[in-house]
Coordinates of C-alpha atoms and ligand atoms in Angstrom, one line a residue:
V1 CA 15.5 167.2 39.6
P2 CA 17.2 165.4 42.5
E3 CA 17.8 162.5 40.2
I4 CA 19.6 164.7 37.6
K5 CA 21.6 166.2 40.5
S6 CA 22.8 162.7 41.6
T7 CA 23.6 161.7 38.1
M8 CA 25.7 164.8 37.7
K9 CA 27.4 164.1 41.0
L10 CA 28.1 160.5 39.9
A11 CA 29.6 161.9 36.6
I12 CA 31.8 164.3 38.6
V13 CA 32.9 161.5 40.9
L14 CA 33.7 159.3 37.8
L15 CA 35.5 162.2 36.1
S16 CA 37.7 162.8 39.2
I17 CA 38.5 159.1 39.5
L18 CA 39.5 159.2 35.8
F19 CA 41.7 162.1 36.5
T20 CA 43.4 160.6 39.5
C21 CA 43.8 157.4 37.6
C22 CA 45.6 158.8 34.6
N23 CA 47.8 161.4 36.2
A24 CA 51.4 160.4 35.9
R25 CA 53.9 160.5 38.7
L26 CA 57.6 161.0 38.4
Q27 CA 59.4 158.1 40.0
L28 CA 62.8 156.6 40.5
S29 CA 63.6 153.3 38.9
R30 CA 66.7 151.6 40.1
Q31 CA 69.3 150.8 37.3
S32 CA 72.4 149.9 39.3
Y33 CA 74.2 149.9 42.6
M34 CA 77.9 149.6 43.3
K35 CA 80.2 150.0 46.3
F36 CA 83.7 151.5 46.1
P37 CA 86.8 150.1 47.7
Y38 CA 88.3 152.3 50.3
Q39 CA 91.7 150.9 49.8
Y40 CA 93.7 148.6 47.5
T41 CA 95.9 146.3 49.6
N42 CA 99.5 147.2 48.9
G43 CA 98.3 149.3 46.0
D44 CA 97.3 146.2 44.2
P45 CA 94.2 146.9 42.0
T46 CA 93.2 143.3 42.2
S47 CA 92.9 143.4 46.1
P48 CA 90.2 145.9 46.9
R49 CA 89.0 146.4 50.5
Y50 CA 85.4 147.3 51.2
G51 CA 83.8 148.6 54.4
L52 CA 80.9 150.5 55.9
F53 CA 81.7 154.0 57.3
Q54 CA 85.0 154.2 55.4
N55 CA 84.2 157.3 53.4
A56 CA 85.0 155.4 50.2
A57 CA 82.8 157.8 48.2
H58 CA 81.7 161.3 49.0
K59 CA 81.5 163.6 46.0
A60 CA 80.8 163.0 42.3
A61 CA 80.8 164.9 39.0
F62 CA 79.5 163.8 35.6
H63 CA 81.1 164.7 32.3
T64 CA 78.2 164.8 29.9
V65 CA 80.0 164.5 26.6
D66 CA 82.3 161.6 27.6
K67 CA 79.7 159.8 29.7
I68 CA 82.2 159.5 32.5
L69 CA 81.4 159.9 36.2
Y70 CA 84.2 161.0 38.6
V71 CA 83.7 159.8 42.2
A72 CA 86.0 160.9 45.0
S73 CA 86.7 159.3 48.4
A74 CA 86.9 161.4 51.6
R75 CA 90.0 159.8 53.1
S76 CA 93.4 161.3 53.8
A77 CA 95.4 158.1 53.4
Q78 CA 93.6 157.0 50.2
K79 CA 92.7 160.0 48.1
Y80 CA 91.0 158.2 45.3
L81 CA 89.3 159.6 42.3
H82 CA 87.4 156.7 40.5
I83 CA 86.8 157.3 36.8
I84 CA 83.7 155.5 35.8
D85 CA 82.3 154.5 32.5
M86 CA 78.6 155.4 32.4
N87 CA 77.9 154.4 28.8
N88 CA 75.6 151.8 30.3
P89 CA 74.1 153.4 33.5
A90 CA 72.7 150.0 34.4
A91 CA 76.3 148.6 34.7
P92 CA 78.9 151.3 35.5
T93 CA 82.5 150.1 35.5
I94 CA 85.7 151.6 37.0
L95 CA 88.0 152.5 34.1
M96 CA 90.8 153.8 36.3
T97 CA 91.4 155.0 39.8
H98 CA 93.5 158.1 40.1
V99 CA 95.5 158.3 43.3
F100 CA 96.5 161.6 44.8
E101 CA 99.7 161.1 46.6
N102 CA 100.8 164.5 47.7
T103 CA 101.1 164.3 51.5
V104 CA 100.8 168.0 51.8
D105 CA 97.1 167.5 50.9
G106 CA 94.4 166.4 53.3
H107 CA 91.5 164.8 51.4
I108 CA 89.4 165.5 48.3
T109 CA 86.6 167.9 49.3
A110 CA 84.8 168.7 46.0
L111 CA 84.7 168.1 42.3
D112 CA 83.3 169.8 39.2
A113 CA 83.3 168.6 35.6
C114 CA 83.2 171.1 32.7
S115 CA 83.5 170.2 29.1
D116 CA 87.3 170.5 28.9
T117 CA 88.3 170.5 32.6
I118 CA 87.9 168.5 35.7
A119 CA 88.4 170.5 38.9
V120 CA 89.4 168.8 42.1
A121 CA 89.5 170.6 45.4
L122 CA 91.9 169.3 48.1
S123 CA 92.1 170.4 51.7
A124 CA 95.6 170.7 53.3
A125 CA 96.9 168.1 55.7
D126 CA 97.8 171.0 58.0
P127 CA 94.3 172.1 59.3
V128 CA 95.3 175.8 59.1
G129 CA 97.1 175.4 55.7
E130 CA 95.8 176.6 52.4
G131 CA 94.0 174.2 50.2
H132 CA 94.5 173.5 46.5
I133 CA 92.6 173.2 43.3
E134 CA 94.0 170.8 40.7
L135 CA 92.8 171.1 37.1
Y136 CA 92.8 168.1 34.8
T137 CA 92.1 167.3 31.2
P138 CA 89.1 164.9 31.2
Y139 CA 90.1 161.3 31.1
N140 CA 91.2 160.2 27.7
R141 CA 89.6 156.8 26.9
A142 CA 91.9 156.0 24.0
D143 CA 95.2 156.7 25.8
R144 CA 93.8 155.9 29.3
V145 CA 95.3 158.9 30.9
F146 CA 94.1 161.6 33.3
T147 CA 96.5 164.5 33.0
R148 CA 96.9 167.4 35.4
T149 CA 97.3 170.8 33.9
H150 CA 97.4 173.1 37.0
R151 CA 97.8 173.1 40.7
I152 CA 96.5 176.3 42.3
T153 CA 96.7 177.5 45.9
V154 CA 93.3 178.7 47.3
G155 CA 91.9 179.5 50.8
V156 CA 91.8 177.3 53.8
N157 CA 89.5 174.3 53.5
P158 CA 88.0 174.6 50.0
K159 CA 84.6 173.0 50.4
D160 CA 82.8 173.4 47.0
V161 CA 83.6 174.4 43.4
A162 CA 81.5 175.5 40.5
H163 CA 82.3 176.4 36.9
T164 CA 80.6 179.1 34.9
S165 CA 78.7 177.6 31.9
D166 CA 81.5 178.4 29.5
C167 CA 84.1 176.8 31.8
T168 CA 86.3 180.0 31.8
R169 CA 85.9 180.7 35.5
L170 CA 85.8 178.5 38.6
V171 CA 84.4 179.7 41.9
V172 CA 85.8 178.0 45.1
A173 CA 84.1 178.4 48.5
N174 CA 86.8 178.0 51.2
S175 CA 85.3 177.4 54.6
G176 CA 88.3 178.2 56.9
A177 CA 87.0 175.9 59.6
A178 CA 88.1 176.4 63.2
T179 CA 90.8 174.0 64.5
L180 CA 93.5 173.5 67.0
N181 CA 96.5 175.1 65.3
P182 CA 99.2 172.4 65.5
S183 CA 102.1 174.9 65.6
S184 CA 100.8 177.3 68.2
N185 CA 98.7 174.7 70.0
T186 CA 95.9 177.3 70.3
F187 CA 92.3 177.7 69.0
T188 CA 92.4 179.2 65.4
D189 CA 89.6 180.0 63.1
P190 CA 91.1 180.8 59.7
E191 CA 89.3 183.4 57.5
G192 CA 86.6 181.9 55.2
S193 CA 87.0 183.1 51.6
V194 CA 85.9 182.8 48.0
T195 CA 88.4 182.3 45.2
I196 CA 87.6 182.9 41.6
I197 CA 90.0 181.3 39.1
I198 CA 89.9 182.8 35.7
R199 CA 91.3 181.1 32.6
N200 CA 93.6 183.1 30.4
D201 CA 95.0 182.7 26.9
Q202 CA 98.6 182.3 28.1
G203 CA 97.6 179.1 29.8
F204 CA 98.1 180.2 33.4
P205 CA 95.0 181.1 35.4
I206 CA 94.5 184.4 37.2
E207 CA 93.3 184.1 40.7
I208 CA 91.1 186.5 42.7
N209 CA 90.7 185.9 46.5
M210 CA 88.0 187.5 48.5
D211 CA 88.0 187.3 52.2
F212 CA 85.2 188.7 54.3
T213 CA 87.0 191.2 56.6
Q214 CA 85.3 194.1 54.8
L215 CA 82.0 192.8 56.3
N216 CA 83.3 193.3 59.9
D217 CA 82.4 197.0 59.9
R218 CA 78.7 196.1 59.4
V219 CA 78.5 193.2 61.9
V220 CA 75.8 194.9 64.0
D221 CA 73.6 195.3 60.9
Y222 CA 74.1 191.7 59.9
I223 CA 73.3 190.3 63.4
T224 CA 70.2 192.5 63.5
N225 CA 69.1 191.0 60.2
G226 CA 69.5 187.5 61.6
V227 CA 73.0 186.4 60.4
R228 CA 74.4 184.1 63.0
Y229 CA 77.7 185.1 64.5
V230 CA 78.1 181.8 66.3
F231 CA 81.4 181.8 68.2
R232 CA 82.6 185.3 69.2
G233 CA 85.7 184.1 71.1
D234 CA 86.4 184.2 74.8
H235 CA 88.1 187.4 75.6
G236 CA 88.8 186.4 79.2
A237 CA 90.7 183.4 77.8
G238 CA 92.5 185.6 75.2
I239 CA 90.5 184.1 72.3
V240 CA 89.3 186.6 69.7
N241 CA 87.1 185.4 66.9
T242 CA 86.0 188.0 64.4
F243 CA 82.7 187.9 62.4
S244 CA 84.6 187.3 59.2
Q245 CA 86.5 184.4 60.8
D246 CA 83.2 182.9 62.0
L247 CA 81.6 183.1 58.5
E248 CA 82.1 179.7 56.9
P249 CA 81.2 179.1 53.2
E250 CA 80.0 175.6 52.6
S251 CA 78.7 175.5 49.0
V252 CA 78.4 177.6 45.8
T253 CA 76.1 177.8 42.8
I254 CA 76.2 180.2 39.8
S255 CA 73.3 181.8 38.0
N256 CA 72.6 180.6 34.5
D257 CA 73.8 183.8 32.9
D258 CA 77.1 183.5 34.8
R259 CA 76.6 187.0 36.4
F260 CA 76.2 185.9 40.1
A261 CA 77.6 183.4 42.4
F262 CA 75.6 182.4 45.6
V263 CA 77.6 181.0 48.5
S264 CA 75.9 179.4 51.4
C265 CA 77.4 180.1 54.9
Q266 CA 75.6 177.2 56.4
R267 CA 76.1 177.6 60.1
N268 CA 75.7 181.4 59.9
N269 CA 72.3 180.9 58.2
A270 CA 73.2 183.3 55.4
I271 CA 73.9 183.5 51.7
L272 CA 76.6 185.6 50.2
K273 CA 75.9 187.0 46.7
I274 CA 78.9 187.7 44.5
D275 CA 79.2 189.8 41.4
M276 CA 81.1 187.6 38.9
F277 CA 82.0 190.4 36.5
N278 CA 83.4 192.8 39.0
Q279 CA 84.5 190.1 41.4
R280 CA 83.1 191.7 44.5
I281 CA 80.7 190.8 47.3
I282 CA 77.3 192.3 46.6
E283 CA 75.7 191.5 50.0
L284 CA 75.4 189.0 52.8
Y285 CA 71.8 188.0 53.2
S286 CA 70.2 186.4 56.4
L287 CA 67.9 183.5 55.6
G288 CA 65.7 184.2 58.6
A289 CA 63.9 181.5 60.5
K290 CA 61.1 179.0 59.8
N291 CA 58.0 179.3 61.9
W292 CA 56.8 175.7 62.9
T293 CA 53.6 176.8 64.5
S294 CA 51.5 175.4 61.6
F295 CA 53.8 172.6 60.5
N296 CA 54.3 169.1 61.9
I297 CA 57.7 168.1 63.3
D298 CA 59.2 165.2 65.2
T299 CA 61.7 166.5 67.7
S300 CA 62.1 163.4 70.0
D301 CA 64.3 160.4 69.5
M302 CA 62.4 158.5 72.2
N303 CA 59.3 157.4 70.3
D304 CA 60.8 154.6 68.2
A305 CA 58.4 155.8 65.5
A306 CA 57.2 159.0 63.8
N307 CA 55.6 161.3 66.3
L308 CA 54.7 164.4 64.3
R309 CA 53.3 167.3 66.4
Y310 CA 52.8 171.0 66.4
H311 CA 55.2 173.1 68.4
T312 CA 55.6 176.9 68.6
V313 CA 59.3 176.8 67.8
Y314 CA 61.5 178.2 65.0
S315 CA 64.4 176.8 63.0
F316 CA 67.3 178.1 60.9
Y317 CA 67.4 176.9 57.3
Q318 CA 71.2 176.5 57.1
P319 CA 71.5 174.9 53.6
A320 CA 74.4 172.6 52.9
Q321 CA 73.8 172.8 49.1
L322 CA 72.4 175.3 46.7
A323 CA 71.2 175.1 43.1
Y324 CA 70.0 177.8 40.6
S325 CA 66.8 177.5 38.7
V326 CA 64.9 179.7 36.3
I327 CA 61.1 179.6 36.6
D328 CA 59.0 181.6 34.1
G329 CA 62.0 183.6 33.2
K330 CA 63.0 184.5 36.7
G331 CA 66.0 183.2 38.7
Y332 CA 65.7 181.4 42.0
V333 CA 68.2 179.9 44.4
V334 CA 67.1 176.5 45.5
S335 CA 68.3 175.3 48.9
V336 CA 68.2 172.0 50.8
D337 CA 67.7 173.2 54.4
T338 CA 70.0 170.8 56.2
G339 CA 70.9 172.4 59.5
K340 CA 74.3 172.6 61.3
M341 CA 75.4 172.7 64.9
T342 CA 78.8 174.0 65.9
T343 CA 80.7 171.9 68.3
Y344 CA 84.3 172.7 69.3
T345 CA 86.2 170.5 71.7
Q346 CA 89.3 171.2 73.7
A347 CA 91.1 168.2 72.1
Q348 CA 90.3 169.1 68.5
H349 CA 89.9 172.8 68.5
G350 CA 91.7 174.0 71.6
Y351 CA 88.5 175.3 73.1
A352 CA 85.2 173.7 74.2
F353 CA 82.1 175.4 72.7
N354 CA 78.7 174.2 71.6
D355 CA 76.0 176.4 70.1
G356 CA 73.4 173.7 70.8
V357 CA 71.8 172.3 73.9
R358 CA 69.0 169.9 74.5
A359 CA 65.8 171.9 75.3
R360 CA 65.2 170.2 78.6
V361 CA 68.8 170.9 79.7
A362 CA 68.4 174.6 78.7
W363 CA 65.3 174.7 80.9
S364 CA 66.9 172.9 83.9
D365 CA 69.9 175.2 83.6
G366 CA 67.6 178.2 83.9
E367 CA 68.5 179.6 80.5
L368 CA 64.8 179.9 79.4
D369 CA 62.5 182.8 80.4
T370 CA 59.9 180.7 82.2
T371 CA 57.9 183.8 83.1
T372 CA 57.2 184.9 79.6
M373 CA 57.2 181.7 77.6
N374 CA 54.0 179.9 76.7
P375 CA 53.1 177.3 79.4
T376 CA 52.2 174.7 76.8
L377 CA 55.6 175.1 75.2
L378 CA 57.4 174.9 78.6
A379 CA 55.5 171.7 79.4
Q380 CA 56.5 170.2 76.0
I381 CA 60.2 171.1 76.7
Q382 CA 60.0 169.2 80.0
D383 CA 58.7 166.1 78.1
N384 CA 61.4 164.0 76.5
Q385 CA 58.7 162.5 74.2
Q386 CA 58.1 165.9 72.8
L387 CA 60.7 168.8 72.9
G388 CA 62.8 167.7 75.8
R389 CA 65.5 166.0 73.7
V390 CA 65.7 168.4 70.8
H391 CA 68.9 170.3 70.1
M392 CA 68.1 174.0 70.3
S393 CA 70.3 177.0 70.0
R394 CA 71.8 178.4 73.1
V395 CA 73.1 181.5 71.4
D396 CA 69.9 182.7 69.8
G397 CA 66.4 183.7 71.0
Y398 CA 67.5 185.9 73.9
N399 CA 65.1 188.6 75.0
I400 CA 65.8 191.9 76.9
F401 CA 66.0 190.0 80.2
N402 CA 68.9 188.1 78.8
K403 CA 67.0 184.8 78.9
I404 CA 65.9 182.7 75.9
G405 CA 62.3 183.6 75.0
D406 CA 62.1 181.8 71.7
V407 CA 63.2 178.3 70.8
F408 CA 65.4 178.0 67.6
L409 CA 66.3 174.6 66.2
F410 CA 68.9 173.8 63.6
G411 CA 67.8 173.1 60.0
G412 CA 64.6 173.8 58.0
R413 CA 64.0 170.0 57.4
G414 CA 62.8 170.9 53.9
I415 CA 63.7 172.8 50.7
S416 CA 63.3 176.4 49.9
L417 CA 63.2 178.8 46.9
W418 CA 64.8 182.3 47.3
D419 CA 64.3 185.1 44.9
S420 CA 67.8 185.5 43.4
T421 CA 67.4 189.3 43.1
T422 CA 66.2 190.1 46.7
M423 CA 66.9 186.8 48.4
A424 CA 63.3 186.9 49.7
H425 CA 62.0 183.5 50.8
V426 CA 59.3 182.6 48.3
F427 CA 58.7 178.9 48.9
D428 CA 59.1 176.4 51.7
S429 CA 58.2 172.7 51.6
G430 CA 56.9 173.0 55.2
D431 CA 56.7 169.5 56.7
D432 CA 56.5 167.6 53.4
L433 CA 59.7 165.6 53.9
E434 CA 58.9 164.2 57.4
R435 CA 55.2 163.7 56.6
R436 CA 55.8 161.8 53.4
A437 CA 58.6 159.7 55.0
S438 CA 56.3 158.9 58.0
Q439 CA 53.7 157.6 55.6
L440 CA 55.9 155.8 53.1
Y441 CA 58.8 154.5 55.3
P442 CA 57.5 154.4 58.9
N443 CA 60.0 151.6 59.9
T444 CA 63.0 153.7 59.2
F445 CA 61.5 157.2 59.8
N446 CA 64.3 159.8 60.7
G447 CA 66.5 156.8 61.2
D448 CA 70.3 156.7 61.4
C449 CA 73.0 154.6 59.9
S450 CA 75.8 154.8 62.5
N451 CA 75.9 151.4 64.2
G452 CA 76.9 148.4 62.0
N453 CA 75.6 146.0 64.6
Q454 CA 72.1 147.4 64.5
S455 CA 69.4 147.2 61.8
P456 CA 67.8 150.2 60.1
T457 CA 64.6 149.6 62.1
Q458 CA 66.5 149.5 65.4
Q459 CA 67.9 152.9 64.4
V460 CA 64.5 154.4 63.6
D461 CA 63.8 157.9 64.9
E462 CA 67.3 158.4 66.2
R463 CA 67.8 161.6 64.2
S464 CA 64.5 163.3 65.2
D465 CA 66.1 165.2 68.0
D466 CA 68.9 166.4 65.7
M467 CA 67.9 167.7 62.3
G468 CA 65.3 165.1 61.3
P469 CA 65.4 164.1 57.6
E470 CA 68.4 166.4 57.1
P471 CA 68.3 166.9 53.3
G472 CA 71.9 167.5 52.2
A473 CA 72.0 167.0 48.5
L474 CA 70.0 168.0 45.5
A475 CA 69.9 167.7 41.7
S476 CA 67.7 169.6 39.3
G477 CA 66.8 169.2 35.7
V478 CA 64.0 168.6 33.2
V479 CA 62.0 165.4 32.5
G480 CA 60.1 165.8 29.3
T481 CA 58.8 169.4 29.8
T482 CA 58.6 169.2 33.6
P483 CA 61.3 170.9 35.7
V484 CA 62.2 168.5 38.5
L485 CA 64.0 168.7 41.8
I486 CA 65.4 165.6 43.4
V487 CA 66.5 165.8 47.0
G488 CA 68.6 163.3 49.0
S489 CA 68.3 163.1 52.8
R490 CA 70.8 161.9 55.3
N491 CA 68.9 158.7 56.0
G492 CA 68.6 157.6 52.4
V493 CA 65.2 158.8 51.3
I494 CA 65.2 160.4 47.9
Y495 CA 62.4 162.8 47.1
V496 CA 61.2 163.8 43.7
F497 CA 59.4 167.1 43.2
N498 CA 58.1 168.9 40.1
M499 CA 58.6 172.6 39.9
R500 CA 55.5 173.8 38.2
G501 CA 55.1 177.3 39.3
V502 CA 57.3 178.9 42.1
S503 CA 57.0 175.8 44.3
A504 CA 58.2 172.3 44.6
N505 CA 55.3 169.8 44.4
F506 CA 55.8 166.2 45.8
E507 CA 55.8 163.5 43.2
S508 CA 57.3 160.4 44.9
A509 CA 59.9 159.2 47.3
H510 CA 62.3 156.2 47.1
R511 CA 64.3 154.4 49.8
E512 CA 66.8 151.9 48.5
G513 CA 67.9 148.9 50.6
S514 CA 66.5 146.4 53.1
T515 CA 65.7 146.8 56.7
N516 CA 65.6 143.3 58.1
D517 CA 69.3 142.7 59.1
I518 CA 72.1 144.6 60.8
W519 CA 73.8 147.3 58.7
N520 CA 77.1 145.3 58.5
N521 CA 75.3 142.4 56.9
L522 CA 73.2 144.6 54.6
Y523 CA 76.4 146.3 53.5
T524 CA 78.1 143.0 52.7
N525 CA 75.0 141.9 50.7
D526 CA 74.8 145.1 48.7
A527 CA 71.5 145.8 50.5
A528 CA 72.3 148.9 52.6
G529 CA 71.1 151.4 50.0
D530 CA 72.3 155.0 49.9
Q531 CA 73.1 156.0 53.5
I532 CA 74.2 159.5 54.4
I533 CA 73.6 160.9 50.9
S534 CA 76.5 163.3 50.3
D535 CA 76.1 164.1 46.6
M536 CA 73.8 163.7 43.6
G537 CA 73.5 164.8 40.0
F538 CA 70.9 164.8 37.3
V539 CA 71.6 163.8 33.7
G540 CA 68.9 164.8 31.2
A541 CA 67.5 162.7 28.4
G542 CA 69.7 164.4 25.8
N543 CA 72.9 163.5 27.7
S544 CA 71.8 160.1 28.9
P545 CA 73.2 157.1 26.9
S546 CA 69.9 155.4 27.1
G547 CA 67.9 158.5 26.3
T548 CA 66.1 158.2 29.7
P549 CA 67.0 160.9 32.3
F550 CA 68.7 159.5 35.4
V551 CA 70.1 160.6 38.7
Y552 CA 73.3 159.3 40.4
V553 CA 73.4 159.2 44.2
I554 CA 76.4 158.9 46.4
G555 CA 76.0 157.5 49.9
Q556 CA 79.0 158.4 52.1
A557 CA 78.3 155.9 54.9
T558 CA 77.8 153.1 52.4
G559 CA 80.6 154.3 50.0
S560 CA 78.1 153.7 47.2
L561 CA 76.8 154.8 43.8
S562 CA 73.2 154.3 42.8
V563 CA 71.8 155.1 39.5
Y564 CA 68.0 155.7 39.1
N565 CA 66.1 156.5 35.9
V566 CA 63.5 159.2 36.4
V567 CA 60.4 157.9 34.8
D568 CA 56.8 159.0 34.4
V569 CA 54.6 156.2 35.8
P570 CA 50.8 156.4 35.4
D571 CA 49.0 156.5 38.7
I572 CA 46.7 153.5 39.3
F573 CA 44.1 155.1 41.7
Ligands
NAG1 C1 54.4 182.1 63.9 O1 53.2 181.7 63.4 C2 52.1 181.9 64.3 C3 50.8 181.3 63.6 O2 50.7 181.7 62.3 C4 51.9 183.4 64.6 O3 50.9 183.5 65.6 C5 53.2 183.9 65.2 O4 53.1 185.3 65.4 C6 54.3 183.6 64.2 N1 55.6 184.1 64.8 C7 56.3 185.1 64.3 C8 57.5 185.5 65.0 O5 56.0 185.6 63.3

């Protein structure tokens, strides 16, 4: 009998090896990499200038029928929209660079491509001025023209745009960011707002603007539910800042049936749900906080390596980008939980304010309730190798003694799924992003790309005290029959997940670029990869010229475009 048992055991072991062996994993396979010029000397297209940290590329949108990718700079002096032929994703070429020359405009902030329209969002040069949306007919390859059809005034600082699936309506999220008002020379926080632009048969669009002043009556409810009202003014200094002024929309996504728009108010840790038929706000939902008690996190930039530990701290999700996904017939909002700190300075905003503070400083300033807080947590806060360096909120976590009793950090350092009906949090990737990166890319773990004279390995761990991996871009689609989610992090790691069930399951991660030279040299040699990923998009097999699904990835620091095929690779043990 024992022999039969061991034979069975062996069979089971062999079977499980077979299973591991022949599972396939979705992976990224590099097709092409290109950098964008940030300027053409004297406007001469034959004299491009290139440079690291020049914001040469920032946002992109793909026109599926034409196989054209539109890539925008984030520069006020050179507002470029590069129009790129993607008929061969392995060798993209610039067909034309459209230059926006209106000096009333600040820079290009967002793009969206619909079948018959390209929408471009522009901030105003005046930081309190209203922004604009320009609508264009898609680039015409035969005539080589890119023609503007409309210029529409929207709210202050349009940050994101999204079309409904039939292209008849365009939703614009206007952040209305705080600034020093150049005419009054005082702190000003313009109202955030949402604009819906509706096409009509007469050829001129109808515009509906929604500000959030109606929400001010319920501010106590919202705060109780966890919505962050970050800067409430300084009444002694004569600065009033209402709740609606403090609400700052960052991004927007629309449900597949075009009935709802979801707007992320990133720093407020909230999502606004909008009824697209009646053009009204349905509700403002708090996203709550992530409990790190049973997840690993690296909160110190002083280890020169990954140092994942357990800490009894919390963090706000604060998504920079949203997507909408249907799983088993039910709609979900997908978020990349980036994190955002609010910093105002006297010089730039007319008032100095910071909602973050290093934990050890909060402790030494006597802001923490040392009588009620867990002694282990307090010891970790006094240790710069652990929680001492981390940026925590100094406006949240107060108890009845008016001291901070709970530590709240910025950013969920992962991805989440939210029930689109109730906005309940139904999935969290936990510590997947940091754990996988620590295993796969330990030399550049939570690294930065901010110093051209340092190498990626010299900048390892520098973001651990900030928002860690800081996922800021996402793309979703289907590969074969598998729904996939691809996530781009600040430090250039791209994660692939499958979405079988109401969860995101890790498949693989990819980091492009070398590590063995300083950033400036890597940049010159086209080996810096995708740094500070600011946008991505997925193109399914049916729309891909090669028939293979691909993702495009924009790195803002590197001013780059990468194209990766998404391929199913059999696992070899
Ligand atoms: C966080 O999680 C821990 C462990 O599961 C639990 O003991 C604690 O009560 C949680 N905190 C909150 C506020 O729910």
